[in-house]
Coordinates of C-alpha atoms and ligand atoms in Angstrom, one line a residue:
Chain B
M1 CA -18.0 32.1 -21.6
M2 CA -14.4 32.7 -22.2
E3 CA -12.5 30.4 -24.5
A4 CA -10.9 27.7 -22.3
K5 CA -8.6 25.8 -24.6
L6 CA -5.2 26.1 -22.8
L7 CA -3.9 22.7 -24.0
T8 CA -6.0 21.6 -26.9
Q9 CA -6.3 24.7 -29.0
H10 CA -4.2 23.3 -31.8
Y11 CA -5.1 19.6 -31.5
D12 CA -7.0 19.7 -34.9
K13 CA -3.9 20.8 -36.8
P14 CA -2.0 17.8 -38.0
Q15 CA 1.4 19.7 -38.2
Y16 CA 1.2 20.1 -34.4
K17 CA 2.6 16.6 -34.1
T18 CA 5.9 17.6 -35.7
L19 CA 8.6 19.7 -34.2
K20 CA 8.4 22.2 -37.2
G21 CA 4.6 22.6 -36.7
Y22 CA 4.9 22.8 -33.0
L23 CA 7.6 25.6 -33.2
E24 CA 5.4 27.6 -35.7
L25 CA 2.7 27.6 -33.1
D26 CA 5.0 28.9 -30.3
G27 CA 6.2 25.6 -29.1
Y28 CA 9.2 25.4 -26.7
Q29 CA 8.9 29.1 -25.9
M30 CA 8.0 28.3 -22.3
L31 CA 11.0 26.0 -22.0
K32 CA 13.2 28.9 -23.1
K33 CA 11.5 31.1 -20.4
A34 CA 11.8 28.4 -17.8
L35 CA 15.5 27.8 -18.3
K36 CA 16.1 31.5 -17.4
M37 CA 14.2 31.2 -14.2
R38 CA 15.4 29.7 -10.9
P39 CA 13.9 26.1 -10.4
Q40 CA 12.3 27.2 -7.1
E41 CA 10.5 30.1 -8.9
I42 CA 8.9 27.5 -11.2
I43 CA 7.8 25.3 -8.3
D44 CA 6.4 28.4 -6.5
E45 CA 4.5 29.4 -9.7
V46 CA 3.0 25.9 -10.0
K47 CA 2.1 25.9 -6.3
A48 CA 0.5 29.3 -6.6
S49 CA -1.5 28.1 -9.7
G50 CA -3.3 25.6 -7.6
L51 CA -2.7 22.9 -10.3
R52 CA -3.8 19.5 -9.0
G53 CA -2.7 16.2 -10.4
R54 CA -4.8 15.1 -13.4
G55 CA -4.1 11.3 -13.0
G56 CA -6.9 10.6 -10.5
A57 CA -6.1 11.6 -6.9
G58 CA -5.9 15.3 -7.5
F59 CA -2.9 16.0 -5.2
P60 CA -1.5 19.6 -5.6
T61 CA 1.4 19.3 -8.0
G62 CA 3.7 22.0 -6.6
V63 CA 3.3 20.7 -3.1
K64 CA 4.3 17.2 -4.3
W65 CA 7.4 18.7 -6.0
G66 CA 8.2 20.4 -2.7
F67 CA 8.5 17.0 -0.9
L68 CA 11.8 16.1 -2.6
P69 CA 14.6 15.9 -0.1
N70 CA 17.7 18.0 -0.5
N71 CA 20.2 15.2 0.0
G72 CA 22.1 15.4 -3.2
E73 CA 20.7 12.1 -4.5
P74 CA 19.8 11.9 -8.2
R75 CA 16.1 12.5 -8.9
Y76 CA 13.8 10.9 -11.4
L77 CA 10.7 12.2 -13.1
L78 CA 8.2 9.6 -14.3
C79 CA 5.4 10.5 -16.6
N80 CA 2.4 8.3 -16.0
A81 CA 1.0 7.5 -19.4
D82 CA -0.5 4.2 -18.4
E83 CA -4.1 5.5 -18.8
G84 CA -5.8 2.3 -17.7
E85 CA -8.9 3.6 -15.9
P86 CA -11.9 2.5 -17.9
G87 CA -13.5 5.4 -19.7
T88 CA -10.3 7.4 -19.9
F89 CA -8.6 8.3 -23.2
K90 CA -7.5 11.9 -22.8
D91 CA -3.7 11.2 -22.4
R92 CA -3.7 9.2 -25.6
L93 CA -5.1 12.2 -27.5
M94 CA -2.3 14.5 -26.2
M95 CA 0.4 11.9 -27.0
E96 CA -0.9 11.4 -30.5
R97 CA -1.8 15.0 -31.4
A98 CA 0.7 17.0 -29.3
P99 CA 3.7 14.9 -28.3
H100 CA 6.0 17.9 -28.1
Q101 CA 3.6 19.6 -25.6
L102 CA 4.1 16.6 -23.3
I103 CA 7.9 16.7 -23.9
E104 CA 8.2 20.4 -23.3
G105 CA 6.1 20.1 -20.1
M106 CA 8.4 17.3 -18.9
I107 CA 11.6 19.2 -19.6
I108 CA 10.3 22.3 -17.7
S109 CA 9.1 20.1 -14.8
A110 CA 12.4 18.2 -14.8
F111 CA 14.3 21.5 -14.6
A112 CA 12.0 22.7 -11.8
V113 CA 12.7 19.5 -9.7
Q114 CA 16.3 19.3 -10.9
S115 CA 16.0 15.8 -12.4
A116 CA 18.6 14.6 -15.0
K117 CA 16.5 11.7 -16.1
S118 CA 12.9 11.0 -16.9
Y119 CA 10.8 8.3 -18.3
I120 CA 7.4 8.2 -20.0
Y121 CA 5.7 5.0 -19.0
V122 CA 3.2 4.3 -21.8
R123 CA 0.6 1.6 -21.6
G124 CA 1.5 -1.3 -23.9
E125 CA -1.6 -1.1 -26.1
Y126 CA -0.8 2.5 -27.2
N127 CA 1.4 1.7 -30.1
Q128 CA 0.5 4.8 -31.9
S129 CA 1.3 7.0 -28.9
Y130 CA 4.6 5.2 -28.4
D131 CA 5.7 5.7 -32.0
T132 CA 4.6 9.3 -32.2
L133 CA 6.4 10.1 -28.9
E134 CA 9.5 8.2 -29.9
K135 CA 9.8 10.2 -33.1
A136 CA 9.1 13.5 -31.2
I137 CA 11.8 12.7 -28.6
R138 CA 14.3 12.1 -31.4
E139 CA 13.4 15.5 -32.9
A140 CA 13.7 17.1 -29.5
Y141 CA 17.2 15.7 -29.0
E142 CA 18.3 16.8 -32.5
A143 CA 17.1 20.3 -31.9
G144 CA 18.9 20.5 -28.5
Y145 CA 15.9 20.5 -26.3
L146 CA 17.1 17.3 -24.7
G147 CA 20.5 16.0 -23.8
K148 CA 23.5 17.9 -22.6
N149 CA 23.5 21.6 -21.9
I150 CA 20.0 22.2 -23.1
L151 CA 19.8 25.5 -25.2
G152 CA 23.1 26.6 -23.7
S153 CA 21.6 26.7 -20.2
G154 CA 23.9 24.3 -18.5
F155 CA 21.0 22.0 -17.7
D156 CA 21.3 18.3 -18.8
H157 CA 18.3 16.1 -19.2
D158 CA 17.7 12.7 -20.7
L159 CA 14.2 11.4 -21.5
D160 CA 13.4 7.8 -22.4
I161 CA 10.2 6.0 -23.0
Y162 CA 9.1 2.7 -21.6
R163 CA 6.3 0.4 -22.8
G164 CA 4.1 -1.3 -20.3
A165 CA 2.5 -4.7 -21.1
G166 CA -1.1 -4.6 -20.2
A167 CA -1.6 -4.3 -16.4
Y168 CA -3.9 -1.7 -15.0
I169 CA -2.1 -1.7 -11.7
C170 CA 1.0 -0.2 -13.3
G171 CA -0.9 3.1 -13.4
E172 CA -0.7 3.2 -9.6
E173 CA 2.5 5.1 -9.0
T174 CA 4.4 2.6 -7.0
G175 CA 3.2 -0.2 -9.2
M176 CA 4.6 1.7 -12.1
I177 CA 7.9 2.1 -10.4
S178 CA 8.0 -1.7 -9.7
S179 CA 7.3 -2.3 -13.4
L180 CA 9.9 0.0 -14.6
E181 CA 12.4 -1.7 -12.3
G182 CA 11.7 -4.9 -14.2
L183 CA 9.4 -6.5 -11.5
K184 CA 5.8 -7.6 -11.5
G185 CA 3.8 -4.3 -11.4
Q186 CA 2.9 -4.7 -7.7
P187 CA 2.3 -1.5 -5.6
K188 CA 4.6 -0.9 -2.7
L189 CA 3.6 0.2 0.8
K190 CA 3.6 4.0 1.4
P191 CA 5.3 5.6 3.2
P192 CA 8.0 6.0 2.0
F193 CA 6.4 8.0 -0.8
P194 CA 8.1 8.0 -4.2
A195 CA 9.2 11.6 -3.6
I196 CA 11.4 10.3 -0.8
Q197 CA 12.2 6.7 -2.1
G198 CA 11.0 5.9 -5.6
Y199 CA 12.5 4.5 -8.7
L200 CA 15.7 2.6 -7.8
R201 CA 15.0 3.9 -4.3
K202 CA 15.9 7.4 -5.4
P203 CA 13.6 10.5 -5.0
T204 CA 11.0 10.3 -7.7
I205 CA 8.2 12.5 -8.9
V206 CA 5.3 10.7 -10.7
N207 CA 2.9 12.9 -12.6
N208 CA 0.2 12.3 -15.2
V209 CA 0.6 13.4 -18.8
E210 CA -2.0 16.1 -18.6
T211 CA -0.5 17.5 -15.3
L212 CA 3.0 17.8 -16.9
A213 CA 1.7 19.6 -19.9
A214 CA -0.4 22.0 -17.8
V215 CA 2.9 23.5 -16.6
I216 CA 3.2 25.3 -20.0
P217 CA 0.1 27.5 -19.8
I218 CA 0.9 28.2 -16.1
L219 CA 4.3 29.6 -17.1
R220 CA 2.8 31.5 -20.0
D221 CA -0.1 33.1 -18.2
G222 CA 1.4 33.0 -14.7
A223 CA -0.4 31.5 -11.7
A224 CA -3.0 34.3 -11.6
G225 CA -3.7 33.9 -15.3
Y226 CA -4.2 30.2 -14.9
R227 CA -6.5 30.7 -11.9
K228 CA -8.8 32.8 -14.1
Y229 CA -10.1 29.4 -15.1
G230 CA -11.7 27.0 -12.7
T231 CA -12.7 27.4 -9.1
E232 CA -10.8 28.3 -5.9
K233 CA -10.0 24.7 -5.1
S234 CA -10.0 23.4 -8.6
A235 CA -7.9 25.7 -10.7
G236 CA -7.5 25.7 -14.5
T237 CA -9.0 23.6 -17.2
K238 CA -9.3 19.9 -17.5
L239 CA -9.6 17.4 -20.3
F240 CA -12.7 15.2 -20.0
S241 CA -13.1 12.0 -21.9
V242 CA -16.8 11.5 -22.5
S243 CA -18.1 8.2 -23.7
G244 CA -21.3 6.1 -23.6
D245 CA -24.7 7.4 -24.5
V246 CA -24.1 10.8 -26.0
V247 CA -24.3 11.9 -29.6
K248 CA -20.7 13.2 -29.8
P249 CA -18.4 11.3 -27.5
G250 CA -14.8 12.5 -27.3
T251 CA -12.3 14.5 -25.3
Y252 CA -13.3 18.1 -24.3
E253 CA -11.3 20.7 -22.5
V254 CA -13.4 22.9 -20.2
P255 CA -12.7 25.0 -17.1
L256 CA -13.0 23.1 -13.9
G257 CA -16.3 23.8 -12.3
Y258 CA -18.2 23.4 -15.6
P259 CA -21.7 22.1 -15.2
L260 CA -21.9 18.4 -16.0
M261 CA -25.2 18.8 -17.9
D262 CA -23.6 21.5 -20.1
L263 CA -20.7 19.1 -20.8
I264 CA -23.3 16.5 -21.9
N265 CA -25.6 18.8 -23.8
K266 CA -23.4 21.6 -25.1
E267 CA -20.2 19.8 -25.9
C268 CA -21.4 16.3 -26.5
G269 CA -24.6 17.0 -28.4
G270 CA -26.8 15.6 -25.7
L271 CA -28.4 12.1 -25.6
R272 CA -29.9 10.4 -28.6
P273 CA -33.4 11.4 -29.5
G274 CA -36.0 9.8 -27.3
R275 CA -33.6 8.7 -24.6
R276 CA -33.6 9.8 -21.0
L277 CA -30.5 10.2 -18.8
K278 CA -30.3 7.6 -16.1
A279 CA -26.9 7.9 -14.6
V280 CA -23.3 9.2 -15.1
I281 CA -20.1 7.9 -13.8
P282 CA -18.1 11.1 -13.5
G283 CA -14.5 10.1 -13.0
G284 CA -13.7 6.7 -14.5
S285 CA -15.2 3.4 -13.6
S286 CA -13.9 3.6 -10.0
A287 CA -16.0 6.7 -9.2
P288 CA -19.3 6.4 -7.5
V289 CA -22.2 6.7 -9.9
L290 CA -24.5 9.8 -10.0
T291 CA -28.2 9.6 -10.5
A292 CA -29.8 11.8 -13.2
A293 CA -31.1 14.1 -10.4
E294 CA -27.6 14.4 -9.0
C295 CA -26.2 15.2 -12.4
E296 CA -28.4 18.3 -12.5
R297 CA -26.5 19.7 -9.5
A298 CA -23.1 18.4 -10.5
T299 CA -20.2 20.7 -11.6
M300 CA -17.0 19.1 -12.8
D301 CA -14.6 20.0 -10.0
Y302 CA -12.9 18.2 -7.2
E303 CA -15.0 19.8 -4.4
N304 CA -18.5 19.6 -5.8
L305 CA -18.1 15.9 -6.9
A306 CA -16.7 15.1 -3.4
E307 CA -19.8 16.8 -1.9
L308 CA -21.9 14.5 -4.0
K309 CA -19.8 11.6 -2.6
S310 CA -18.2 10.9 -5.9
M311 CA -15.0 12.0 -7.5
L312 CA -13.4 13.8 -10.5
G313 CA -10.8 11.0 -10.8
S314 CA -9.2 10.9 -14.2
G315 CA -12.0 13.0 -15.8
A316 CA -13.6 10.1 -17.6
V317 CA -17.3 10.8 -17.9
I318 CA -19.4 7.7 -18.8
V319 CA -23.0 8.7 -19.7
I320 CA -25.7 6.1 -19.2
D321 CA -29.2 6.4 -20.7
D322 CA -32.4 4.6 -19.8
S323 CA -31.7 1.7 -22.2
K324 CA -28.9 0.3 -20.0
C325 CA -29.1 -2.2 -17.2
M326 CA -27.2 -1.1 -14.1
V327 CA -26.8 -4.6 -12.8
D328 CA -25.1 -5.6 -16.0
L329 CA -22.8 -2.6 -16.0
L330 CA -21.8 -3.1 -12.4
H331 CA -20.9 -6.7 -13.3
V332 CA -18.7 -5.5 -16.1
I333 CA -16.9 -3.1 -13.7
L334 CA -16.4 -5.8 -11.1
H335 CA -15.1 -8.3 -13.5
F336 CA -12.5 -5.6 -14.5
Y337 CA -11.3 -4.9 -10.9
H338 CA -11.1 -8.6 -10.0
H339 CA -9.1 -9.3 -13.1
E340 CA -6.7 -6.4 -12.4
S341 CA -6.2 -7.0 -8.6
C342 CA -2.5 -7.7 -8.2
G343 CA -3.3 -10.1 -5.4
Q344 CA -1.0 -8.8 -2.6
C345 CA -3.7 -7.8 -0.1
T346 CA -6.3 -10.2 1.1
P347 CA -9.2 -7.7 1.3
C348 CA -8.6 -6.8 -2.4
R349 CA -7.8 -10.2 -3.8
E350 CA -10.6 -12.0 -2.0
G351 CA -13.0 -9.0 -2.0
T352 CA -12.9 -8.3 -5.7
G353 CA -13.4 -12.0 -6.4
W354 CA -16.3 -12.2 -4.1
L355 CA -18.0 -9.1 -5.5
E356 CA -17.7 -10.3 -9.0
K357 CA -19.0 -13.7 -8.0
I358 CA -22.1 -12.2 -6.3
S359 CA -22.9 -9.9 -9.2
K360 CA -22.5 -12.9 -11.5
G361 CA -25.0 -14.8 -9.4
I362 CA -27.5 -12.0 -9.9
I363 CA -27.0 -12.0 -13.6
Y364 CA -27.2 -15.8 -13.8
G365 CA -30.3 -15.9 -11.7
T366 CA -28.9 -17.8 -8.7
A367 CA -28.7 -14.9 -6.2
K368 CA -31.0 -14.2 -3.2
L369 CA -32.2 -10.8 -2.0
Q370 CA -29.8 -11.0 1.0
D371 CA -26.9 -11.0 -1.5
L372 CA -27.5 -7.3 -2.0
D373 CA -26.6 -6.6 1.7
L374 CA -23.7 -9.0 1.3
L375 CA -22.4 -7.0 -1.7
E376 CA -22.5 -3.8 0.4
R377 CA -21.0 -5.4 3.4
V378 CA -18.1 -7.0 1.5
A379 CA -17.5 -3.7 -0.3
E380 CA -17.5 -1.7 3.0
N381 CA -14.9 -4.1 4.4
M382 CA -12.6 -3.5 1.4
K383 CA -12.2 0.2 1.9
G384 CA -9.0 1.7 3.1
R385 CA -7.3 -1.5 4.3
T386 CA -5.0 -2.2 1.4
I387 CA -1.7 -1.2 0.0
C388 CA -3.2 0.8 -2.9
A389 CA -6.6 2.2 -3.8
L390 CA -7.6 -0.5 -6.3
S391 CA -9.6 -2.2 -3.5
D392 CA -11.6 1.1 -3.0
A393 CA -11.9 1.4 -6.7
A394 CA -14.0 -1.8 -6.8
A395 CA -15.9 -1.1 -3.5
L396 CA -17.1 2.5 -4.3
P397 CA -19.0 1.8 -7.5
T398 CA -20.5 -1.3 -5.9
I399 CA -21.9 0.5 -2.9
S400 CA -23.2 3.4 -5.1
F401 CA -24.8 1.2 -7.7
V402 CA -26.6 -1.0 -5.2
Q403 CA -27.8 1.9 -3.1
K404 CA -28.9 4.2 -5.9
F405 CA -30.4 1.6 -8.2
R406 CA -31.6 -1.0 -5.7
D407 CA -34.9 -1.5 -7.5
E408 CA -33.1 -2.8 -10.6
F409 CA -31.0 -5.2 -8.5
E410 CA -34.0 -6.4 -6.6
Y411 CA -36.1 -6.9 -9.8
F412 CA -33.2 -8.9 -11.4
I413 CA -33.0 -11.2 -8.4
R414 CA -36.8 -11.7 -8.1
E415 CA -37.5 -12.1 -11.8
G416 CA -34.2 -13.6 -13.1
R417 CA -34.0 -11.0 -15.8
S418 CA -33.2 -7.4 -16.4
K419 CA -35.8 -4.8 -15.5
V420 CA -34.6 -2.6 -18.2
R421 CA -33.7 -4.9 -21.1
G422 CA -36.0 -7.8 -20.2
K423 CA -33.1 -10.0 -21.0
I424 CA -32.1 -13.2 -19.4
Y425 CA -28.4 -13.0 -19.3
A426 CA -27.5 -16.5 -18.2
Q427 CA -25.2 -18.2 -20.7
M428 CA -24.9 -15.0 -22.6
H429 CA -21.5 -13.4 -23.2
H430 CA -20.5 -12.9 -19.5
Chain K
M1 CA 14.3 -24.9 -30.3
F2 CA 13.6 -21.2 -30.3
K3 CA 16.4 -18.8 -31.1
L4 CA 16.2 -15.1 -31.6
S5 CA 17.3 -13.8 -35.0
A6 CA 20.6 -11.9 -35.2
D7 CA 18.5 -8.7 -35.3
G8 CA 16.4 -9.7 -32.3
L9 CA 19.5 -10.7 -30.4
A10 CA 21.0 -7.3 -31.1
K11 CA 17.8 -5.6 -29.9
V12 CA 17.7 -7.5 -26.7
K13 CA 21.4 -6.7 -26.0
S14 CA 20.8 -3.0 -26.6
E15 CA 17.8 -3.1 -24.2
L16 CA 20.1 -4.6 -21.6
E17 CA 22.4 -1.7 -22.0
R18 CA 19.7 0.9 -21.9
Y19 CA 18.5 0.8 -18.3
E20 CA 20.2 1.1 -15.0
S21 CA 18.8 -2.3 -13.9
K22 CA 19.0 -5.1 -16.4
Y23 CA 15.7 -6.4 -15.1
S24 CA 14.1 -3.4 -16.8
A25 CA 15.0 -5.1 -20.1
I26 CA 12.7 -8.2 -19.4
I27 CA 9.5 -6.6 -20.7
P28 CA 11.2 -5.2 -23.9
A29 CA 12.9 -8.6 -24.4
L30 CA 9.6 -10.4 -24.1
Y31 CA 8.1 -8.2 -26.7
I32 CA 10.9 -8.8 -29.1
A33 CA 10.9 -12.6 -28.5
Q34 CA 7.1 -12.8 -28.7
K35 CA 7.1 -11.1 -32.1
E36 CA 9.7 -13.6 -33.4
N37 CA 7.8 -16.6 -32.0
K38 CA 4.5 -16.2 -33.8
G39 CA 2.9 -14.0 -31.2
W40 CA 3.4 -16.1 -28.0
V41 CA 6.0 -16.8 -25.4
S42 CA 6.8 -20.5 -25.0
P43 CA 8.8 -22.1 -22.1
Q44 CA 11.7 -22.4 -24.6
V45 CA 11.5 -18.7 -25.3
V46 CA 11.9 -18.0 -21.6
E47 CA 14.9 -20.4 -21.4
H48 CA 16.5 -18.7 -24.3
L49 CA 16.0 -15.3 -22.9
S50 CA 17.3 -16.5 -19.5
D51 CA 20.5 -17.6 -21.2
I52 CA 21.1 -14.5 -23.2
M53 CA 20.2 -12.1 -20.4
D54 CA 21.7 -14.0 -17.6
I55 CA 18.6 -13.7 -15.5
P56 CA 16.9 -16.7 -13.9
A57 CA 14.1 -18.2 -15.9
S58 CA 11.8 -17.9 -12.9
R59 CA 12.3 -14.2 -12.8
I60 CA 11.3 -13.9 -16.4
D61 CA 8.4 -16.2 -15.9
E62 CA 7.0 -14.0 -13.1
V63 CA 7.0 -11.0 -15.4
L64 CA 5.5 -13.0 -18.3
K65 CA 2.6 -14.2 -16.2
F66 CA 1.9 -10.8 -14.7
Y67 CA 1.3 -8.9 -17.9
T68 CA -1.6 -9.7 -20.2
M69 CA 0.0 -8.6 -23.4
F70 CA 2.2 -11.6 -23.4
N71 CA 0.5 -14.7 -24.7
Q72 CA 1.3 -18.0 -22.9
R73 CA -0.2 -20.1 -25.6
P74 CA -0.3 -20.1 -29.4
V75 CA -2.4 -17.4 -31.1
G76 CA -3.6 -17.1 -34.7
K77 CA -1.9 -14.9 -37.2
H78 CA -4.3 -12.2 -36.4
H79 CA -5.2 -11.8 -32.7
I80 CA -8.5 -10.0 -32.5
Q81 CA -8.8 -8.4 -29.1
V82 CA -12.2 -6.9 -28.5
C83 CA -12.7 -4.5 -25.6
C84 CA -15.7 -5.5 -23.5
N85 CA -15.3 -2.9 -20.7
V86 CA -18.1 -0.5 -19.7
S87 CA -18.3 1.9 -22.7
C88 CA -17.7 -0.8 -25.2
A89 CA -20.2 -3.2 -23.5
M90 CA -22.7 -0.4 -23.7
K91 CA -22.2 -0.5 -27.5
E92 CA -22.8 -4.2 -27.8
A93 CA -19.1 -5.3 -27.8
R94 CA -20.0 -8.5 -26.1
E95 CA -22.6 -9.4 -28.7
L96 CA -20.0 -8.5 -31.4
T97 CA -17.5 -10.8 -29.8
D98 CA -20.0 -13.7 -29.9
Y99 CA -20.7 -12.8 -33.5
I100 CA -17.0 -12.9 -34.5
C101 CA -16.5 -16.2 -32.7
S102 CA -19.5 -17.8 -34.3
K103 CA -18.6 -16.5 -37.7
L104 CA -15.0 -17.9 -37.4
Q105 CA -16.4 -21.0 -35.7
V106 CA -13.9 -20.7 -32.8
K107 CA -14.2 -20.5 -29.1
E108 CA -12.7 -17.4 -27.3
G109 CA -9.0 -17.9 -26.8
D110 CA -8.6 -20.8 -29.3
V111 CA -7.0 -20.6 -32.7
T112 CA -9.2 -21.1 -35.8
A113 CA -8.6 -24.4 -37.7
D114 CA -6.7 -22.5 -40.5
G115 CA -4.5 -20.8 -37.9
H116 CA -5.5 -17.3 -39.0
F117 CA -7.4 -16.0 -36.0
T118 CA -7.7 -15.9 -32.3
V119 CA -10.4 -13.9 -30.6
T120 CA -10.2 -12.7 -27.0
R121 CA -11.8 -10.1 -24.8
V122 CA -9.7 -7.4 -23.3
E123 CA -10.3 -4.6 -20.9
C124 CA -10.6 -0.9 -21.8
L125 CA -8.3 0.0 -24.7
G126 CA -8.5 3.8 -24.0
S127 CA -10.6 4.5 -27.1
C128 CA -14.0 4.5 -25.4
D129 CA -15.3 7.4 -27.6
T130 CA -15.1 5.2 -30.7
A131 CA -16.7 2.1 -29.0
P132 CA -16.9 -0.7 -29.8
V133 CA -13.1 -1.1 -30.3
A134 CA -10.8 -4.0 -31.1
Q135 CA -7.0 -4.2 -31.3
I136 CA -5.7 -6.4 -34.1
G137 CA -1.9 -6.6 -34.1
D138 CA -0.6 -3.0 -33.6
R139 CA -3.7 -1.3 -34.8
Y140 CA -7.0 -0.2 -33.3
Y141 CA -10.2 -0.8 -35.2
E142 CA -12.9 1.6 -34.1
N143 CA -16.7 2.1 -34.3
L144 CA -17.1 -1.6 -35.1
S145 CA -20.3 -3.2 -36.4
T146 CA -21.1 -6.6 -37.8
D147 CA -20.7 -5.1 -41.3
V148 CA -17.3 -3.6 -40.6
V149 CA -16.3 -6.9 -39.0
D150 CA -17.4 -8.9 -42.0
Q151 CA -15.4 -6.7 -44.3
L152 CA -12.3 -6.8 -42.0
L153 CA -12.3 -10.6 -41.7
K154 CA -12.4 -10.9 -45.5
E155 CA -9.4 -8.5 -45.8
L156 CA -7.3 -10.0 -43.1
K157 CA -7.1 -13.7 -44.0
Ligands
FMN501 C1 -5.3 1.4 -9.2 C2 -4.8 2.7 -9.7 C3 -4.6 3.0 -11.0 C4 -4.1 4.2 -11.4 N1 -3.9 4.5 -12.8 C5 -3.4 5.7 -13.2 C6 -3.2 6.0 -14.6 O1 -3.5 5.1 -15.4 N2 -2.7 7.2 -14.9 C7 -2.4 8.1 -14.0 O2 -1.9 9.2 -14.3 N3 -2.6 7.9 -12.7 C8 -3.1 6.7 -12.3 N4 -3.2 6.4 -10.9 C9 -2.8 7.5 -10.0 C10 -1.3 7.4 -9.7 O3 -1.1 6.5 -8.6 C11 -0.7 8.8 -9.2 O4 -1.5 9.3 -8.2 C12 -0.7 9.8 -10.4 O5 0.0 9.3 -11.5 C13 0.1 11.0 -9.9 O6 0.1 12.0 -10.9 P1 -0.7 13.3 -10.8 O7 -0.3 13.9 -9.4 O8 -0.1 14.2 -11.9 O9 -2.1 13.0 -10.9 C14 -3.8 5.2 -10.5 C15 -4.0 4.9 -9.1 C16 -4.5 3.7 -8.7 C17 -4.7 3.5 -7.3
SF4_502 S1 -5.1 -3.2 -3.1 FE1 -5.3 -4.8 -4.6 S2 -4.2 -4.1 -6.4 FE2 -3.6 -2.8 -4.7 S3 -1.7 -3.7 -3.8 FE3 -3.4 -4.6 -2.7 S4 -4.0 -6.5 -3.9 FE4 -2.7 -5.2 -5.2
FES503 S1 -14.3 0.7 -22.7 FE1 -13.7 -0.1 -24.6 S2 -12.1 1.2 -25.1 FE2 -12.6 1.9 -23.2

């Protein structure tokens, strides 16, 4: 198979973090190229490349850029570096190992959408990412890649960095905008979409870290070159953060369409000796879980995972072997979404609380078999009725866990302990 | 009464200048003040910030309560935040949290008698490949085990 490291080829070189090292490895060459193009040409190239947003929803990036109105208002570019979806840690790797790659991608993107001001919204816990980026931004200013009249092109751009403070919902684009505006990070009703009315009510593009950096190989190889990787509907490469029960967890870049079992066995060294694969959550904790049999058929692209009624999401692959209890894991997930619901919409606020409570009842041995139907019913009623997708993010794993691993749930309710671990969880660390 | 140091005050003022809306400076200001107030934000801190920033205390309070990285009660000198989300839970992070609490003889969220430690659980820290993970101060501690924790607690004191 052809080498598919379009973003990560230099990640193991420590000098790649510094401007000097980045330049030695051809850094900022694509910015030079971009500044000689017309902005619309860049947008067209990104459109033609088929690049889809790497933050979770997978919306075509060039198409989103094309939604900006031509009304002469100032435009903002926001880089979503909130990375809160459990299982996801790919953006952190880029920020810590290749900060200039993100900055270069952002300047090119800002030029393409003609924005004079951008922000990187970094999640609060990522101190190291913040410090590394801050230093790199300073270097970029000093070298004339940021500020007024960048490289003599006449294009001005300022880039600042903002530190979040520990709220998953600030990863949702309108929640992030609220947060940056100094409010609680509560999502706003869409439409209007941020491209029309975003930060400070001005046209705003919100893109994930990996999305913005992907613009660099697209300019280098052209849309056709980029499309050599991936599939028709899922072009290019993708960073996958793999965690859980594999020998070598970590972040791996592979072309979209890569078989899930190859990712697990070839890149991640497979499972520990003697263990069997039970399940995989393929796209962050909000993605419906796949059974081992489904994993055999799964390829890591938007369309195949949708066919399997799951999703690629943020590219967080959580591998679960036969030593883990699915009831326990669902409870952990539901605790998270309940904790992170911002509370604006009744189905989400009440629903996530209800789901967590029922799953806790199972763990504590107070649930009845009918509660499984209740779990599914509550979850069904939470879908698609709220301001943002957090409600669905709690509902989808619930439905898939209960449907696909019903025997484990029924056993737990009947026997008051885990079918897998034999444990009685009540009173224990929950 | 809490008062920012001259340096802290200067930092808050510069944050106020930095953004197009001064409300954007609330989060940065809370970080600055929390650091100067032994790791937590008291009602006095909010009052003080409200005076300096000319923003109603209730607006600052809203932000304070929404974000989990601001502590609304005292914490130990070292705040041990153990991730107990999926990937960490799969690597016994919850058992490890219980271990740390029993070793320090403290309940989750409380401060140890000597004022050195607070232990809390947090959600995914974005380091799931090195689970189980904890954040202590500005740093991540990865691939934790009871042995590593024993060593760490000795060093931190
Ligand atoms: C609850 C919730 C949390 C989200 N968290 C993130 C996140 O941490 N990082 C991210 O890039 N996108 C996140 N998103 C998706 C963003 O709303 C948005 O679609 C994305 O940043 C757009 O960038 P992209 O087109 O480059 O993917 C989240 C969405 C929801 C509903
Ligand atoms: S769905 Fe949940 S998180 Fe999203 S806006 Fe509504 S209450 Fe808030
Ligand atoms: S689950 Fe613990 S760091 Fe992600």
